[in-house]
Short mmCIF file of C-alpha atoms in Angstrom, two decimals:
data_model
loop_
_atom_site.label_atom_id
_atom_site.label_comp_id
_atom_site.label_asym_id
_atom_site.label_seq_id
_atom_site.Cartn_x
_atom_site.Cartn_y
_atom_site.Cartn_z
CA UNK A 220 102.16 103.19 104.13
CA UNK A 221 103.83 101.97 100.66
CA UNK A 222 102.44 98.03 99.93
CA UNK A 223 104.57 96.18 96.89
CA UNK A 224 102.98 93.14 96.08
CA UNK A 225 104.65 89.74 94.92
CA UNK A 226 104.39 89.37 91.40
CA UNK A 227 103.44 85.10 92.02
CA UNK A 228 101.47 86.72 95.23
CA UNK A 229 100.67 83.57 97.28
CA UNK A 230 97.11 83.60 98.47
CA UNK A 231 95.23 81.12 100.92
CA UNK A 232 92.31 79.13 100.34
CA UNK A 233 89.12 81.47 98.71
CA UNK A 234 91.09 84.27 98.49
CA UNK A 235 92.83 82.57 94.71
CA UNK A 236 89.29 83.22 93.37
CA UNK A 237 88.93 87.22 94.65
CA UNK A 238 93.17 88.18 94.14
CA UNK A 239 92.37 91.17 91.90
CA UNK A 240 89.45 92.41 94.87
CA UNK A 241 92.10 91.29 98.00
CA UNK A 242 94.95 93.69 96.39
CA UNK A 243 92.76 96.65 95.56
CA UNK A 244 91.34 96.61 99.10
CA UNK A 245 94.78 96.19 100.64
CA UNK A 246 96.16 99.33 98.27
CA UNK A 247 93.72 101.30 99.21
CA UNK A 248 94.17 99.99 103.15
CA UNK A 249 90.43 98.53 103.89
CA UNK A 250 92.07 95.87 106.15
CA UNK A 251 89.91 93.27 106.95
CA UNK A 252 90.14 91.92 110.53
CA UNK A 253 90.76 88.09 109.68
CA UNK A 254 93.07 88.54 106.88
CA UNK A 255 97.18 87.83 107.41
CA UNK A 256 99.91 89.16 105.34
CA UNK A 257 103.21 87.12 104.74
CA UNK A 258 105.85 89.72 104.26
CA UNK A 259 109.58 89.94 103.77
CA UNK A 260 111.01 90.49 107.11
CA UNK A 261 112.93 93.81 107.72
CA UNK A 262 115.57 92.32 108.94
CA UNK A 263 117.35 90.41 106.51
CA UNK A 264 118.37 87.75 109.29
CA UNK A 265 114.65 86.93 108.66
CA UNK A 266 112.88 85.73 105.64
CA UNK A 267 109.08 86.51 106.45
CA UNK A 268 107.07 87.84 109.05
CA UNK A 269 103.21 87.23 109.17
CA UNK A 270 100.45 89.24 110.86
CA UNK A 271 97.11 90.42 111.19
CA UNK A 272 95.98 93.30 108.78
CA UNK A 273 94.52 94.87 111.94
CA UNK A 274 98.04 95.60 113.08
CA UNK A 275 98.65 98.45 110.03
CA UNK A 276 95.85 100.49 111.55
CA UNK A 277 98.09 101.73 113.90
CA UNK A 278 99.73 104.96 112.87
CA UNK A 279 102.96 103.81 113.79
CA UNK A 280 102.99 101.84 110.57
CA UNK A 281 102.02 105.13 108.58
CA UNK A 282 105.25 105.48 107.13
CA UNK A 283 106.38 101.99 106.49
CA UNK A 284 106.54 100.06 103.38
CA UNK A 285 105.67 96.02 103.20
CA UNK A 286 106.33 94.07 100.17
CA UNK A 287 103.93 91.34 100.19
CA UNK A 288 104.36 87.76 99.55
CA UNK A 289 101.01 86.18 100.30
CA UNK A 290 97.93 86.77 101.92
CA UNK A 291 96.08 84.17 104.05
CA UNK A 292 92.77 83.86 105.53
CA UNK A 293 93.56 83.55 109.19
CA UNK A 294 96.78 82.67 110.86
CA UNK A 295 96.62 78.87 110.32
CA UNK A 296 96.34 79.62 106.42
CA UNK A 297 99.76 81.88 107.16
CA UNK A 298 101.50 78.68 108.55
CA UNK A 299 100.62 76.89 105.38
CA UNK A 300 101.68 79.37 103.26
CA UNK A 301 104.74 79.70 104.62
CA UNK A 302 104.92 75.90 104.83
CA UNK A 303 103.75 75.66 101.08
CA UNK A 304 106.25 78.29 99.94
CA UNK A 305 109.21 76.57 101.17
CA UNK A 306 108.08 73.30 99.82
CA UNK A 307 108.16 75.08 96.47
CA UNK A 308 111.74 76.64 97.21
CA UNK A 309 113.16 73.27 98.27
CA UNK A 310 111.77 71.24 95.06
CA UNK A 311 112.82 74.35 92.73
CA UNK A 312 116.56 74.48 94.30
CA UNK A 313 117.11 72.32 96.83
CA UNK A 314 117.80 75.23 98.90
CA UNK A 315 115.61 76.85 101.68
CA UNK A 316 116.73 80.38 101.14
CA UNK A 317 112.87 81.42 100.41
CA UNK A 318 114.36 85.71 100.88
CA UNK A 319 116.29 85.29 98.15
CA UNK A 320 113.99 83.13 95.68
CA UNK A 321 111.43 85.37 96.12
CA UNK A 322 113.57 88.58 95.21
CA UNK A 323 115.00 86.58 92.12
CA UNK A 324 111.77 85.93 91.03
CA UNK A 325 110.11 89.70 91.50
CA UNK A 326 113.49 91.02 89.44
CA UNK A 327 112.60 87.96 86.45
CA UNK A 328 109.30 88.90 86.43
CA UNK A 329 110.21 92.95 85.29
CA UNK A 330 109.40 94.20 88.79
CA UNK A 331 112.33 95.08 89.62
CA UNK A 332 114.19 94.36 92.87
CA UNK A 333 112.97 94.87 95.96
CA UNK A 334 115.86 95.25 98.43
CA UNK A 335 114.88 95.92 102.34
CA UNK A 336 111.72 97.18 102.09
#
């Protein structure tokens, strides 16, 4: 399983103070049971999907990538992300295509682009 993390990675609540700790756990898949991940959907009809981190233990996921947007303490916290990231979309271009502001963003920030993951 390939994780790409958001360069602006949005993170909920107590998790802004342990980022560096969240991601290294995450890369090296120690998934803890009450933490969501906001993702880019895989369809592109989509902009995110959110779920539980318990979910990627299942091998079916072995050989799937995920490029993360945020990660969120429970699935309440992933509402308000979501809800907090298109607030931020909306103010920044009066648009609510979130997909593509995030993409622009990753490619500004040297990351390159991202495509489908």
């Amino acid at each position: 399983m390939e994780l790409e993390f958001y360069k602006h990675l949005y993170l909920s609540g107590a998790l802004k103070k342990k980022k560096r700790s969240v991601i290294r756990k995450l890369k090296h898949h120690v998934f803890s049971p009450n933490l969501y991940l906001l993702v880019l959907s895989q369809g592109e009809q989509n902009h995110f999907e959110f779920f539980s981190t318990n979910l990627l233990k299942q091998h079916f996921f072995k050989d799937t990538s995920f490029f993360i947007v945020g990660v969120a303490e429970s699935y309440d916290q992933a509402m308000y992300l979501v809800e907090e990231i298109t607030q931020e979309v909306y103010t920044k271009t009066k648009a609510c295509n979130l997909r593509e502001y995030i993409l622009n963003n990753q490619s500004k920030s040297g990351e390159g682009s991202v495509g489908n993951p």
